[in-house]
Amino acid sequence: MWRKAKVVALPKPGKDYKNPKNYRPISLLCHTFKLYERMIMNRIKCQVERKLIPEQRTATRIKRWRNQRNGLSQDSILASMLFNINTNDQPIIIETKHFLYADDLALAAQDITFEIVERKLTRSLQELTNYYIKDQLRLNPDKTQICSFHLRNHEAKIKLKVE
């Protein structure tokens, strides 16, 4: 009845196709399995959404469960919901703002000096790193970026130092 999923590797757009790291594995599931996943999701969606941390609830309202697929299993309807359930206990640090979308996280901090912002972001990143290690998750350094926005032109070239 159930057929094994076929796995196909597709090159990421705009990347060098000669480098194996630039390929995204896509699993092609059978239609019966997709239907079964959709039935499960429809049954548990409301209960799950009520128990998610506010940052994840906001993300699910912006883009529906079935469409949150970046970085997750590309063919599974339940993948993003299961990921959100698994990471629902992640620390939300009060001194920084968290923006979650599927398996992507943006941290933001605001203060009067760059040094204070650096300290806030460093503490938040350290706490999140401890959580990720404990839950056997890994940050992707290739996707990690730091940027600053300010109104002081004489400080335009300052680079934030977040460790």
mmCIF file of C-alpha atoms in Angstrom:
data_model
loop_
_atom_site.group_PDB
_atom_site.id
_atom_site.type_symbol
_atom_site.label_atom_id
_atom_site.label_comp_id
_atom_site.label_asym_id
_atom_site.label_seq_id
_atom_site.Cartn_x
_atom_site.Cartn_y
_atom_site.Cartn_z
ATOM 1 C CA MET A 1 0.000 0.000 0.000
ATOM 2 C CA TRP A 2 2.683 2.559 1.022
ATOM 3 C CA ARG A 3 5.476 3.132 -1.408
ATOM 4 C CA LYS A 4 8.827 4.426 -0.301
ATOM 5 C CA ALA A 5 9.490 8.073 -1.009
ATOM 6 C CA LYS A 6 11.771 8.832 -3.913
ATOM 7 C CA VAL A 7 14.509 11.326 -3.162
ATOM 8 C CA VAL A 8 15.626 13.725 -5.856
ATOM 9 C CA ALA A 9 18.387 16.332 -5.504
ATOM 10 C CA LEU A 10 17.692 19.690 -7.143
ATOM 11 C CA PRO A 11 20.258 22.501 -7.442
ATOM 12 C CA LYS A 12 19.531 25.609 -5.390
ATOM 13 C CA PRO A 13 18.773 28.621 -7.605
ATOM 14 C CA GLY A 14 21.769 30.799 -8.392
ATOM 15 C CA LYS A 15 24.300 28.362 -6.870
ATOM 16 C CA ASP A 16 27.187 26.495 -8.498
ATOM 17 C CA TYR A 17 25.724 23.131 -9.575
ATOM 18 C CA LYS A 18 29.192 21.510 -9.401
ATOM 19 C CA ASN A 19 29.275 21.830 -5.596
ATOM 20 C CA PRO A 20 27.252 19.028 -3.894
ATOM 21 C CA LYS A 21 26.405 21.347 -0.961
ATOM 22 C CA ASN A 22 24.347 23.455 -3.355
ATOM 23 C CA TYR A 23 21.736 20.756 -3.895
ATOM 24 C CA ARG A 24 18.462 20.442 -2.011
ATOM 25 C CA PRO A 25 17.081 16.940 -1.406
ATOM 26 C CA ILE A 26 13.389 16.649 -2.284
ATOM 27 C CA SER A 27 11.426 13.599 -1.224
ATOM 28 C CA LEU A 28 8.530 12.648 -3.471
ATOM 29 C CA LEU A 29 5.878 10.952 -1.344
ATOM 30 C CA CYS A 30 3.068 8.802 -2.667
ATOM 31 C CA HIS A 31 -0.406 10.370 -2.942
ATOM 32 C CA THR A 32 -1.885 8.061 -0.312
ATOM 33 C CA PHE A 33 0.677 9.210 2.232
ATOM 34 C CA LYS A 34 0.028 12.882 1.383
ATOM 35 C CA LEU A 35 -3.706 12.367 1.874
ATOM 36 C CA TYR A 36 -3.079 10.658 5.223
ATOM 37 C CA GLU A 37 -0.830 13.563 6.340
ATOM 38 C CA ARG A 38 -3.472 16.122 5.339
ATOM 39 C CA MET A 39 -6.140 14.264 7.340
ATOM 40 C CA ILE A 40 -3.895 14.215 10.424
ATOM 41 C CA MET A 41 -3.056 17.898 10.042
ATOM 42 C CA ASN A 42 -6.713 18.911 9.731
ATOM 43 C CA ARG A 43 -7.520 17.017 12.929
ATOM 44 C CA ILE A 44 -4.738 18.445 15.110
ATOM 45 C CA LYS A 45 -4.109 21.923 13.634
ATOM 46 C CA CYS A 46 -6.400 23.890 15.997
ATOM 47 C CA GLN A 47 -5.106 22.193 19.149
ATOM 48 C CA VAL A 48 -1.478 22.674 18.119
ATOM 49 C CA GLU A 49 -1.882 26.358 17.208
ATOM 50 C CA ARG A 50 -3.358 27.165 20.644
ATOM 51 C CA LYS A 51 -0.306 25.730 22.415
ATOM 52 C CA LEU A 52 2.430 27.358 20.341
ATOM 53 C CA ILE A 53 4.519 30.230 21.660
ATOM 54 C CA PRO A 54 3.288 33.607 20.303
ATOM 55 C CA GLU A 55 6.222 33.944 17.875
ATOM 56 C CA GLN A 56 5.271 30.679 16.161
ATOM 57 C CA ARG A 57 1.532 31.434 16.153
ATOM 58 C CA THR A 58 2.221 34.680 14.315
ATOM 59 C CA ALA A 59 4.261 32.838 11.691
ATOM 60 C CA THR A 60 1.474 30.321 11.100
ATOM 61 C CA ARG A 61 -1.073 33.105 10.580
ATOM 62 C CA ILE A 62 1.145 34.876 8.044
ATOM 63 C CA LYS A 63 1.672 31.760 5.910
ATOM 64 C CA ARG A 64 -0.409 28.601 6.371
ATOM 65 C CA TRP A 65 1.091 25.343 7.719
ATOM 66 C CA ARG A 66 1.084 23.595 4.368
ATOM 67 C CA ASN A 67 3.133 26.346 2.744
ATOM 68 C CA GLN A 68 5.889 26.616 5.382
ATOM 69 C CA ARG A 69 8.433 24.426 3.690
ATOM 70 C CA ASN A 70 11.708 26.322 3.425
ATOM 71 C CA GLY A 71 14.455 24.244 4.981
ATOM 72 C CA LEU A 72 12.089 21.447 5.977
ATOM 73 C CA SER A 73 11.084 18.284 4.197
ATOM 74 C CA GLN A 74 9.848 19.717 0.921
ATOM 75 C CA ASP A 75 7.063 17.270 0.226
ATOM 76 C CA SER A 76 5.635 16.683 3.693
ATOM 77 C CA ILE A 77 2.514 18.567 4.695
ATOM 78 C CA LEU A 78 3.161 17.959 8.399
ATOM 79 C CA ALA A 79 6.873 18.864 8.413
ATOM 80 C CA SER A 80 6.500 22.511 9.472
ATOM 81 C CA MET A 81 3.907 21.689 12.137
ATOM 82 C CA LEU A 82 6.091 18.936 13.598
ATOM 83 C CA PHE A 83 9.105 21.250 13.581
ATOM 84 C CA ASN A 84 7.123 23.953 15.420
ATOM 85 C CA ILE A 85 5.917 21.429 18.001
ATOM 86 C CA ASN A 86 9.481 20.196 18.495
ATOM 87 C CA THR A 87 10.895 23.699 18.972
ATOM 88 C CA ASN A 88 7.985 25.188 20.910
ATOM 89 C CA ASP A 89 10.056 25.157 24.114
ATOM 90 C CA GLN A 90 12.846 27.300 22.670
ATOM 91 C CA PRO A 91 13.893 30.201 24.891
ATOM 92 C CA ILE A 92 12.445 33.594 24.061
ATOM 93 C CA ILE A 93 14.836 36.142 25.483
ATOM 94 C CA ILE A 94 13.081 39.273 26.717
ATOM 95 C CA GLU A 95 15.792 41.745 25.725
ATOM 96 C CA THR A 96 15.607 40.755 22.041
ATOM 97 C CA LYS A 97 12.736 40.459 19.602
ATOM 98 C CA HIS A 98 12.254 37.112 17.855
ATOM 99 C CA PHE A 99 10.809 36.682 14.380
ATOM 100 C CA LEU A 100 10.132 33.065 13.441
ATOM 101 C CA TYR A 101 9.162 31.676 10.069
ATOM 102 C CA ALA A 102 9.115 27.882 9.746
ATOM 103 C CA ASP A 103 12.715 26.943 10.616
ATOM 104 C CA ASP A 104 14.172 30.443 10.206
ATOM 105 C CA LEU A 105 14.757 32.790 13.128
ATOM 106 C CA ALA A 106 15.665 36.472 13.131
ATOM 107 C CA LEU A 107 16.816 38.195 16.321
ATOM 108 C CA ALA A 108 16.552 41.953 16.693
ATOM 109 C CA ALA A 109 17.756 44.294 19.421
ATOM 110 C CA GLN A 110 17.515 48.023 19.886
ATOM 111 C CA ASP A 111 19.399 50.298 22.255
ATOM 112 C CA ILE A 112 21.341 53.550 22.460
ATOM 113 C CA THR A 113 24.812 52.107 21.704
ATOM 114 C CA PHE A 114 26.178 49.404 19.463
ATOM 115 C CA GLU A 115 27.954 47.819 22.444
ATOM 116 C CA ILE A 116 24.682 47.260 24.318
ATOM 117 C CA VAL A 117 23.058 45.780 21.198
ATOM 118 C CA GLU A 118 26.067 43.475 20.733
ATOM 119 C CA ARG A 119 25.777 42.244 24.341
ATOM 120 C CA LYS A 120 22.036 41.617 24.016
ATOM 121 C CA LEU A 121 22.414 39.691 20.748
ATOM 122 C CA THR A 122 25.400 37.707 22.055
ATOM 123 C CA ARG A 123 23.495 36.631 25.200
ATOM 124 C CA SER A 124 20.450 35.649 23.143
ATOM 125 C CA LEU A 125 22.528 33.731 20.636
ATOM 126 C CA GLN A 126 24.392 31.892 23.417
ATOM 127 C CA GLU A 127 21.131 30.857 25.090
ATOM 128 C CA LEU A 128 19.664 29.705 21.775
ATOM 129 C CA THR A 129 22.853 27.806 20.928
ATOM 130 C CA ASN A 130 22.633 25.929 24.238
ATOM 131 C CA TYR A 131 19.014 25.068 23.447
ATOM 132 C CA TYR A 132 19.910 23.875 19.926
ATOM 133 C CA ILE A 133 22.748 21.688 21.223
ATOM 134 C CA LYS A 134 20.464 20.153 23.863
ATOM 135 C CA ASP A 135 17.802 19.406 21.202
ATOM 136 C CA GLN A 136 20.365 18.193 18.661
ATOM 137 C CA LEU A 137 19.653 21.005 16.205
ATOM 138 C CA ARG A 138 22.335 22.863 14.271
ATOM 139 C CA LEU A 139 22.622 26.476 13.223
ATOM 140 C CA ASN A 140 23.596 27.019 9.618
ATOM 141 C CA PRO A 141 26.553 29.454 9.638
ATOM 142 C CA ASP A 142 26.144 30.008 5.887
ATOM 143 C CA LYS A 143 22.681 31.466 6.521
ATOM 144 C CA THR A 144 23.689 33.517 9.574
ATOM 145 C CA GLN A 145 23.964 37.237 8.942
ATOM 146 C CA ILE A 146 24.343 40.335 11.074
ATOM 147 C CA CYS A 147 23.278 43.800 10.017
ATOM 148 C CA SER A 148 22.573 47.096 11.723
ATOM 149 C CA PHE A 149 20.226 49.944 10.949
ATOM 150 C CA HIS A 150 20.846 53.409 12.352
ATOM 151 C CA LEU A 151 20.544 57.108 11.617
ATOM 152 C CA ARG A 152 24.157 58.108 12.309
ATOM 153 C CA ASN A 153 26.008 58.361 8.984
ATOM 154 C CA HIS A 154 29.403 58.714 10.678
ATOM 155 C CA GLU A 155 28.912 55.187 12.097
ATOM 156 C CA ALA A 156 27.814 53.602 8.828
ATOM 157 C CA LYS A 157 30.860 51.343 8.567
ATOM 158 C CA ILE A 158 30.650 49.914 12.094
ATOM 159 C CA LYS A 159 30.327 46.124 12.111
ATOM 160 C CA LEU A 160 28.515 44.475 14.994
ATOM 161 C CA LYS A 161 30.567 41.910 16.918
ATOM 162 C CA VAL A 162 28.227 39.132 18.015
ATOM 163 C CA GLU A 163 29.875 35.944 19.253
#
